[in-house]
PDB file of C-alpha atoms in Angstrom:
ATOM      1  CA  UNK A   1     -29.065 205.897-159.456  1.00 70.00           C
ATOM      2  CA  UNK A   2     -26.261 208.013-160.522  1.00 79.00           C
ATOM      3  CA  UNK A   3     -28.510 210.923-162.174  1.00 93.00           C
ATOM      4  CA  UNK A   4     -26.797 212.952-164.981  1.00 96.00           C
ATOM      5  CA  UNK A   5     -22.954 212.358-165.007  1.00 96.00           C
ATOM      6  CA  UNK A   6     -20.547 214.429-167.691  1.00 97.00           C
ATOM      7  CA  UNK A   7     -16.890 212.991-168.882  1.00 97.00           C
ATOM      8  CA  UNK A   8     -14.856 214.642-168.640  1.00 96.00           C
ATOM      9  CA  UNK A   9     -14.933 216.832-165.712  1.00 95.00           C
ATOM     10  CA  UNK A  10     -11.558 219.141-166.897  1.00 95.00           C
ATOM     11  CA  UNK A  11     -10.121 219.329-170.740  1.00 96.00           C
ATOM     12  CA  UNK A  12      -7.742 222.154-171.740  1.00 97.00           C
ATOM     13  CA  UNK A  13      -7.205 221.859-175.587  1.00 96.00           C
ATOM     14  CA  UNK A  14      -5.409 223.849-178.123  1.00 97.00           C
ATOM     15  CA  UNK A  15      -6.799 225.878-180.686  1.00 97.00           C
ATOM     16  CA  UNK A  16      -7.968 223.421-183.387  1.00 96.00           C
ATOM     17  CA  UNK A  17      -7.885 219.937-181.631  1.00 97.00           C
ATOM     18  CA  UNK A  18     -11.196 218.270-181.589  1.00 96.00           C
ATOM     19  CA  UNK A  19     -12.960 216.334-178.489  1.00 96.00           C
ATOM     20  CA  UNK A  20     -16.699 214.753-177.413  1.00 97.00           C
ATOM     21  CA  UNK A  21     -17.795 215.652-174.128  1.00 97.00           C
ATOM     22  CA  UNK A  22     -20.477 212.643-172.670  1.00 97.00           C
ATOM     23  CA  UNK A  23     -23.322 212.687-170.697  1.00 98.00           C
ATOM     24  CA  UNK A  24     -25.078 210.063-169.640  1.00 98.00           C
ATOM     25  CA  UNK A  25     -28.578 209.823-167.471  1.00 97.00           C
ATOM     26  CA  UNK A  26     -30.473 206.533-166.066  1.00 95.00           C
ATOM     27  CA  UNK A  27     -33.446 207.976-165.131  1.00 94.00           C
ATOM     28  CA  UNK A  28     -34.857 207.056-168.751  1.00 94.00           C
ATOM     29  CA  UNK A  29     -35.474 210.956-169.618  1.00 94.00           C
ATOM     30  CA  UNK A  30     -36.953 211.580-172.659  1.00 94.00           C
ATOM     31  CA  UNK A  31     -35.140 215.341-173.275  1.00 93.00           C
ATOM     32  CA  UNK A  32     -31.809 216.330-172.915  1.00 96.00           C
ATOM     33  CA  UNK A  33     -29.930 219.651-173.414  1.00 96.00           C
ATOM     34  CA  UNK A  34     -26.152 220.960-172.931  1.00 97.00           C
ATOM     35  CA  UNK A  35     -25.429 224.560-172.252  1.00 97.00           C
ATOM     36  CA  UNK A  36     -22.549 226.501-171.037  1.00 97.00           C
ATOM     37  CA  UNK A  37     -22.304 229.110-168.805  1.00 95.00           C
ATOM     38  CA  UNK A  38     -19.849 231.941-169.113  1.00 94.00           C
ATOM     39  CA  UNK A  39     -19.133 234.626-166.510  1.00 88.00           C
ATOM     40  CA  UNK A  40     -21.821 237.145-165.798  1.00 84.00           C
ATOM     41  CA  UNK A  41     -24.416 235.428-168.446  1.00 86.00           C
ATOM     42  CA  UNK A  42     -27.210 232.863-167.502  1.00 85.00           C
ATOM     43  CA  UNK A  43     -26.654 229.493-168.824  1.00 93.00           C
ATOM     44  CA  UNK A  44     -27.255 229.706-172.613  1.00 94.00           C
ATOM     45  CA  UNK A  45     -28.489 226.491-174.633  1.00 94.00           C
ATOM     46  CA  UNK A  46     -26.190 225.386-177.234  1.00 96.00           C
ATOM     47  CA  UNK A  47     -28.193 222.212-178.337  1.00 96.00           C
ATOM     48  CA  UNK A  48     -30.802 219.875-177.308  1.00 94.00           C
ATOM     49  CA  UNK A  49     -32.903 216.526-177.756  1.00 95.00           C
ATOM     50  CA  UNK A  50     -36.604 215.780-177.270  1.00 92.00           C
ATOM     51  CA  UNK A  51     -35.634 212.166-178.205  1.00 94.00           C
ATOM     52  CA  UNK A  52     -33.297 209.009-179.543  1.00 94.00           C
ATOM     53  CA  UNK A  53     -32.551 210.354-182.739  1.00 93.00           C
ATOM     54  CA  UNK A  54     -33.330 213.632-182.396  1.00 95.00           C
ATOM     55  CA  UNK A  55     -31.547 216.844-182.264  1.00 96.00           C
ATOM     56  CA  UNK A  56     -32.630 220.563-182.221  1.00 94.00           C
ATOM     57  CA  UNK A  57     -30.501 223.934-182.155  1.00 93.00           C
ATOM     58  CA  UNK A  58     -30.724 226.171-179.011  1.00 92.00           C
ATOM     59  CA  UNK A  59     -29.528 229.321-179.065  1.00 90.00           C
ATOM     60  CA  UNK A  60     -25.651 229.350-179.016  1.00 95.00           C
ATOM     61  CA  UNK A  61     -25.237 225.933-181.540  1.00 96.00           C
ATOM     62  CA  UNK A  62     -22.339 227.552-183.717  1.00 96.00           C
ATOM     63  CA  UNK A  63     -18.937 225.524-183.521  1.00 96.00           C
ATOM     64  CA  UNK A  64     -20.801 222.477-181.818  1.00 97.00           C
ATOM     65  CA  UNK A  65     -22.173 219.268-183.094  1.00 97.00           C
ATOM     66  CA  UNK A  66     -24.877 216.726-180.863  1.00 97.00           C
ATOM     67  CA  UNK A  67     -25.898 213.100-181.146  1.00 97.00           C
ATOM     68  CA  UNK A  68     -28.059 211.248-179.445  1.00 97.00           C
ATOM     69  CA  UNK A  69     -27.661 207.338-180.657  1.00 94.00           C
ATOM     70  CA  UNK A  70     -28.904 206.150-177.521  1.00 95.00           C
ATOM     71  CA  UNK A  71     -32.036 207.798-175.360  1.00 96.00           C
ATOM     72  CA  UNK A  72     -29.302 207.723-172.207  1.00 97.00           C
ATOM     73  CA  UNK A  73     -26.459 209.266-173.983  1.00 97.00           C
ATOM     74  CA  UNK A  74     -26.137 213.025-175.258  1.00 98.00           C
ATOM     75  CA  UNK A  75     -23.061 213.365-176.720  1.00 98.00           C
ATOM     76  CA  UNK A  76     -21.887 217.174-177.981  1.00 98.00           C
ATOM     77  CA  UNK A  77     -18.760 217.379-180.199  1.00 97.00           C
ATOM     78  CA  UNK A  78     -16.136 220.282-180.601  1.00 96.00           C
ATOM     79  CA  UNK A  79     -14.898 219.669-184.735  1.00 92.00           C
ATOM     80  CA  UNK A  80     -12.259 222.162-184.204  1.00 96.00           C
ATOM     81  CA  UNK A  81     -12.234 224.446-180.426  1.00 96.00           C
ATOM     82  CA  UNK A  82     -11.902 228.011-180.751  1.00 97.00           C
ATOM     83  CA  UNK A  83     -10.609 230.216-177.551  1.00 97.00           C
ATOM     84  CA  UNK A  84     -14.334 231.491-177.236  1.00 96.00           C
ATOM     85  CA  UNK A  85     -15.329 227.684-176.308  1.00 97.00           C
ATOM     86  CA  UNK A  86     -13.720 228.388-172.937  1.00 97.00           C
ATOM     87  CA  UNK A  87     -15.962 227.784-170.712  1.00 97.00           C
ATOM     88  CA  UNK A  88     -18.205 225.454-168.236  1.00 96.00           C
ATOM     89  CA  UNK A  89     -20.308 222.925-169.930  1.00 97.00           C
ATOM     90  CA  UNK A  90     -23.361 221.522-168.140  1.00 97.00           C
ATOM     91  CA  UNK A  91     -25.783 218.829-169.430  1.00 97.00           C
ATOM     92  CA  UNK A  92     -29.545 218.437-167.993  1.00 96.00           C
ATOM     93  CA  UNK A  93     -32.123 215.953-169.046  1.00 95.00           C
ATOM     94  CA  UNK A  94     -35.996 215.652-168.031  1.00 92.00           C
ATOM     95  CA  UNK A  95     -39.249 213.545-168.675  1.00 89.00           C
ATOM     96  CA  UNK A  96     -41.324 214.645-171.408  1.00 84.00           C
ATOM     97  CA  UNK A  97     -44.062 217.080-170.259  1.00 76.00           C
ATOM     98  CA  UNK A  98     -47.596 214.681-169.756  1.00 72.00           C
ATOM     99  CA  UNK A  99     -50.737 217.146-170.285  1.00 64.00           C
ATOM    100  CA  UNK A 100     -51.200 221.068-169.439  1.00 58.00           C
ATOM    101  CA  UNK A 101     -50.226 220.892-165.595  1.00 57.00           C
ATOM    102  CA  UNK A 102     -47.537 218.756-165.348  1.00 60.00           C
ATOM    103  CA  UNK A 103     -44.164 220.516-166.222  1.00 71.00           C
ATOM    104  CA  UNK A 104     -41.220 218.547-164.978  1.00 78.00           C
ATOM    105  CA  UNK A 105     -38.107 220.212-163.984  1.00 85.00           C
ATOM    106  CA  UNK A 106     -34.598 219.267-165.468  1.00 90.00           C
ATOM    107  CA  UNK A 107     -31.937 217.620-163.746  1.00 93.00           C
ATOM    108  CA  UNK A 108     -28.394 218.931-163.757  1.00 95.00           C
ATOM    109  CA  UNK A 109     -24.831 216.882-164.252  1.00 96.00           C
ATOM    110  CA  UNK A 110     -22.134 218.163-162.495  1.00 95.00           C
ATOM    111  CA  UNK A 111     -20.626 220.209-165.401  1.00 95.00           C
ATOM    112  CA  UNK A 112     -17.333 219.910-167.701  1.00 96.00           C
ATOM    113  CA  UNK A 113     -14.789 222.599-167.673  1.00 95.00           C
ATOM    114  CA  UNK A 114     -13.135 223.180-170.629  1.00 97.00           C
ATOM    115  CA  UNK A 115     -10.356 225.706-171.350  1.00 97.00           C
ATOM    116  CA  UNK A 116      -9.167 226.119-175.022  1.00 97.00           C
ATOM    117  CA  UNK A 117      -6.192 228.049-175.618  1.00 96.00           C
TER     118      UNK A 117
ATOM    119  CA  UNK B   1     -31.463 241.202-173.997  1.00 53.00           C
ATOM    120  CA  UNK B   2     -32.095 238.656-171.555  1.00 58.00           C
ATOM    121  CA  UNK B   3     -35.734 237.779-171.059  1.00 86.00           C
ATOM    122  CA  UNK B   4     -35.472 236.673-167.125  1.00 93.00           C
ATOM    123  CA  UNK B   5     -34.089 239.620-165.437  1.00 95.00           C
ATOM    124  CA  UNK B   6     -33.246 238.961-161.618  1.00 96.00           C
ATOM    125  CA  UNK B   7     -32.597 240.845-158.473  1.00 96.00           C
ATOM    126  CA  UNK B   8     -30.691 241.724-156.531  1.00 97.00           C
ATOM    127  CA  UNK B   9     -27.209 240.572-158.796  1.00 95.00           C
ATOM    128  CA  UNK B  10     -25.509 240.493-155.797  1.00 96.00           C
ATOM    129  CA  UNK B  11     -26.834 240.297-151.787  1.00 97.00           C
ATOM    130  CA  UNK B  12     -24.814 239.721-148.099  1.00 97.00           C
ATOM    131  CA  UNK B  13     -26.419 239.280-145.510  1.00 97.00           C
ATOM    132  CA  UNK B  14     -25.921 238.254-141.679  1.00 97.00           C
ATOM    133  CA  UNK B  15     -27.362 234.676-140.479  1.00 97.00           C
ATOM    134  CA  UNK B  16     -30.687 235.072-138.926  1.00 97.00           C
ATOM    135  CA  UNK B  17     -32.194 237.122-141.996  1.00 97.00           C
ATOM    136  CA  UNK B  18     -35.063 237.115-144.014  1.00 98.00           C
ATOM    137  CA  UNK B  19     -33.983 236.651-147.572  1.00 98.00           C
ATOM    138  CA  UNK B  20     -36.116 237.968-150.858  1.00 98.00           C
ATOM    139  CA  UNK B  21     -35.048 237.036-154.157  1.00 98.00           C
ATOM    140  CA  UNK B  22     -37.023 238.355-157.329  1.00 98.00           C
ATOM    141  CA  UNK B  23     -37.211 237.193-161.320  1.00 97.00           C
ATOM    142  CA  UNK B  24     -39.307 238.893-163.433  1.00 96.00           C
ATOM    143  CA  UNK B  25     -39.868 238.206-167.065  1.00 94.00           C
ATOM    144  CA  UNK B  26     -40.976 239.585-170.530  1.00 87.00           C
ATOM    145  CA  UNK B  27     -43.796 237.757-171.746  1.00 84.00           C
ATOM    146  CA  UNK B  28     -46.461 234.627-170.527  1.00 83.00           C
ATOM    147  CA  UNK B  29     -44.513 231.619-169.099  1.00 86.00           C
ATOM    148  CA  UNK B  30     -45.664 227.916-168.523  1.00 84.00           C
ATOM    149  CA  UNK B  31     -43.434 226.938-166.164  1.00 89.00           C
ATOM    150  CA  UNK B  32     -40.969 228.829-163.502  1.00 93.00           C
ATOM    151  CA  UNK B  33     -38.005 227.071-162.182  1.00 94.00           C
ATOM    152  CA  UNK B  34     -35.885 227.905-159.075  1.00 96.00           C
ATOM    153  CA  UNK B  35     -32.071 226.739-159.307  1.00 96.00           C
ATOM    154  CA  UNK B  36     -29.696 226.852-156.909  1.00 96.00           C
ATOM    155  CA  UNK B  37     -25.478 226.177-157.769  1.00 95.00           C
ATOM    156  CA  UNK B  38     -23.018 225.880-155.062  1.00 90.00           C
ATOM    157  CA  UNK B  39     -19.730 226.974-154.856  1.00 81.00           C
ATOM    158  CA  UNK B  40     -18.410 223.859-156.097  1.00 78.00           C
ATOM    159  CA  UNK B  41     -20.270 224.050-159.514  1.00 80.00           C
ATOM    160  CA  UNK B  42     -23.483 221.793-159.394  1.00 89.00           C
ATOM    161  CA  UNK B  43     -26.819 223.092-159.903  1.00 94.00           C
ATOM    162  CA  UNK B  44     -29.640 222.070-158.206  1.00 92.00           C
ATOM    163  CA  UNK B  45     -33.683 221.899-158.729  1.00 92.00           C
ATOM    164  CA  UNK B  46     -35.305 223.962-155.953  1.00 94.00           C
ATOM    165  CA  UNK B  47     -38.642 224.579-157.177  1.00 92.00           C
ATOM    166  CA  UNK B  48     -41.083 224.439-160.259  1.00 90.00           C
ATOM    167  CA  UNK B  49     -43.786 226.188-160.282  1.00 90.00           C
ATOM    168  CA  UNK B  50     -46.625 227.314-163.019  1.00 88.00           C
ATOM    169  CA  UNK B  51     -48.913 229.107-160.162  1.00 89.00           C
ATOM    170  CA  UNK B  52     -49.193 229.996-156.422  1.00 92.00           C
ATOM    171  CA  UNK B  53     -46.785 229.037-154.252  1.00 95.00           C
ATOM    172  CA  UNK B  54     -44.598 225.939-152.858  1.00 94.00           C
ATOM    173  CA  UNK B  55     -42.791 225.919-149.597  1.00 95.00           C
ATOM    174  CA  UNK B  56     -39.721 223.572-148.619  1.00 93.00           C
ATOM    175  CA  UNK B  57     -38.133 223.573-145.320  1.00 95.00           C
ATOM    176  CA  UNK B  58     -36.903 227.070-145.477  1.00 97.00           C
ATOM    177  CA  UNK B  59     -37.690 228.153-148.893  1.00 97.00           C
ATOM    178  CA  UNK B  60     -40.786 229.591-150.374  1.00 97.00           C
ATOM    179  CA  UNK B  61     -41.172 230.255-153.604  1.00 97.00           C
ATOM    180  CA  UNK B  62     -44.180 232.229-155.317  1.00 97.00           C
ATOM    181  CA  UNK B  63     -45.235 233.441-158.423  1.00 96.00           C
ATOM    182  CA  UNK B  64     -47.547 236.197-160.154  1.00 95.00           C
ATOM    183  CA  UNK B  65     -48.284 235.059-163.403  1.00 91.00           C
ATOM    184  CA  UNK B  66     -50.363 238.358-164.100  1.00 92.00           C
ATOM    185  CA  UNK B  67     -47.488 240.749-163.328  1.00 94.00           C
ATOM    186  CA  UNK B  68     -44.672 237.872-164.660  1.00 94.00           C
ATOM    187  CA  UNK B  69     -42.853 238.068-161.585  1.00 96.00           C
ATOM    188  CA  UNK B  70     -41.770 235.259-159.038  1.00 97.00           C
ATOM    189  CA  UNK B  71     -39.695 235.274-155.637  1.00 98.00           C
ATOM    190  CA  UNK B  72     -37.881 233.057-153.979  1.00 98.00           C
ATOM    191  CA  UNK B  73     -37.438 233.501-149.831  1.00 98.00           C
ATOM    192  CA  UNK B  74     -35.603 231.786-147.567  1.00 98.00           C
ATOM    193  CA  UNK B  75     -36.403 232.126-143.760  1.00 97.00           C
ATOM    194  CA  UNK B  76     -33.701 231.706-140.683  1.00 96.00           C
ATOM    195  CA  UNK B  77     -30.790 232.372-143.573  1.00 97.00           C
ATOM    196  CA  UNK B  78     -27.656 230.520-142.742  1.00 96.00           C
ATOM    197  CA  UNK B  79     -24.250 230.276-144.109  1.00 96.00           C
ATOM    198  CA  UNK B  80     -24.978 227.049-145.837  1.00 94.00           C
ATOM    199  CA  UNK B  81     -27.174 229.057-147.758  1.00 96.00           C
ATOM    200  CA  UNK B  82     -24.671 231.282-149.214  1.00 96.00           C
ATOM    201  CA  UNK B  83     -24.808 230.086-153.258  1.00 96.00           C
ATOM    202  CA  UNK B  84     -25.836 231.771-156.867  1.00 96.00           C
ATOM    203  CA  UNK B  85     -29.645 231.370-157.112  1.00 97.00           C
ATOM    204  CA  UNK B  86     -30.993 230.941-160.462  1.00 97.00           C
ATOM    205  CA  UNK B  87     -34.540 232.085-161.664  1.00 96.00           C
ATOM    206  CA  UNK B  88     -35.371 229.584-165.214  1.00 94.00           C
ATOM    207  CA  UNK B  89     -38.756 230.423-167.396  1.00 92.00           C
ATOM    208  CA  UNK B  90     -40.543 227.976-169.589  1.00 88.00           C
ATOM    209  CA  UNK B  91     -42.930 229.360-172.450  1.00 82.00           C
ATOM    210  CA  UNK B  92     -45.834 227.194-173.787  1.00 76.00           C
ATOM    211  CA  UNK B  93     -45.593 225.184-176.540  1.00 68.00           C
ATOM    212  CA  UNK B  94     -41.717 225.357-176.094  1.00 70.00           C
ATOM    213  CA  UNK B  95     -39.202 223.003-175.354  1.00 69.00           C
ATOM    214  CA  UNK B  96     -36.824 225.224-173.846  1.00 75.00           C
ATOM    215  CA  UNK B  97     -35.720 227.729-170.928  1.00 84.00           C
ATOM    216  CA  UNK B  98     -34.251 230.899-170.580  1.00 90.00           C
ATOM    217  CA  UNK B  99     -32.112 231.434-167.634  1.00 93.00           C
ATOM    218  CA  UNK B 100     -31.194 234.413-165.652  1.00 94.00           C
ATOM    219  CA  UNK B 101     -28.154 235.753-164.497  1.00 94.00           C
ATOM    220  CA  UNK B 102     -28.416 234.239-161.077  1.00 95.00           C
ATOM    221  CA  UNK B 103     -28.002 236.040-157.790  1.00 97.00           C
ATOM    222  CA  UNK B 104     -25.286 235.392-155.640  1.00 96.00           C
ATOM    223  CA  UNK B 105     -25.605 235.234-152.086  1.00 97.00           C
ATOM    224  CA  UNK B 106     -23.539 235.328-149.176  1.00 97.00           C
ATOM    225  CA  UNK B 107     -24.863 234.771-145.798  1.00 97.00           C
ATOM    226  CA  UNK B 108     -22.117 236.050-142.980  1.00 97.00           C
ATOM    227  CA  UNK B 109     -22.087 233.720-139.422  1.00 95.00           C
TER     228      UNK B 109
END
């Protein structure tokens, strides 16, 4: 299995330009999320999915667009990267939580650095 | 304000030592999760944890649910060791987790 893989794994964009960042899991994981981390914060969510078809905000979603067409595919879409999108990009997926005592832990990809300038 | 508040930020230490790092948080968790991200950038799944404790290998992680705090130790600390360990809270009814700063270590040969 190759887990939780990201394409690209470098982009450097101008101001503007657009671009879809993949990720892709085969361990048939319900959820999936995508946050970036930024020098001296914790990883911050920007979006996530508890399901095909299915998208929810996290808490950094501004600038950012998600779809999830296929349960093994999370897809997460800069319309038009800003300076402030510079940064690392890491998608995680999970199986859906079964019952009160059974919380199961998210696997990471191997992240997606983007620099806009 | 961050909710998952971790220390120490930063800690060296020389091989050999007994390492303690704590996460504390604001309000009742379902789930704790213990991350650890290497130099190179990937992040991996220590621990998760919702009571008690869990050992592996080296590590040991506990948790106080009561006083919202967990640690994470590592015993016989080696250089391989040296990484940014991240402390991850769950709430209930919640789909999502809040992440802490992370602490880096450095373990010295």
């Amino acid at each position: 299995n190759a887990g939780v893989t990201q394409t690209p794994k470098f982009r450097v964009l101008k101001t503007g330009q657009s671009m879809t960042l993949l990720c892709a899991q085969d361990m048939n994981h319900e959820y999936m999320y995508w946050y970036r981390q930024d020098p001296g914060m914790g990883l911050r969510l920007i979006h996530y999915s508890v399901g095909e078809g299915t998208t929810a905000k996290g808490e950094v979603p501004d600038g950012y667009n998600v779809s999830r067409l296929k349960k093994q595919n999370f897809l997460l879409g800069l319309e038009s990267a800003a300076p402030s999108q510079t940064s690392v990009y890491f998608c995680a997926s999970r199986f859906r939580d079964r019952g009160f005592v059974s919380y199961n832990e998210q696997f990471f990809g191997p992240g997606t650095r983007l620099t806009v300038l | 304000k961050n909710e998952v508040e971790q220390s120490p930020q930063n800690l060296t230490a020389q091989e050999g030592e007994f390492i303690t790092i704590n996460c504390s948080y604001s309000v009742g968790i379902s789930a704790l999760h213990w991350l650890q991200q290497h130099p190179g950038g990937g992040i991996v799944s220590l621990f998760m944890l919702s009571s008690g404790k869990k050992k592996h290998g080296r590590l040991i992680a506990t948790i106080n649910i009561q006083e919202k705090h967990s640690s994470l130790h590592i015993t016989a600390s080696h250089p391989r060791d040296s990484a940014v360990y991240i402390c991850a809270v769950r709430y209930p009814r919640d789909d999502k987790i809040i992440f802490g700063k992370g602490t880096r270590l450095h373990i010295l040969p």
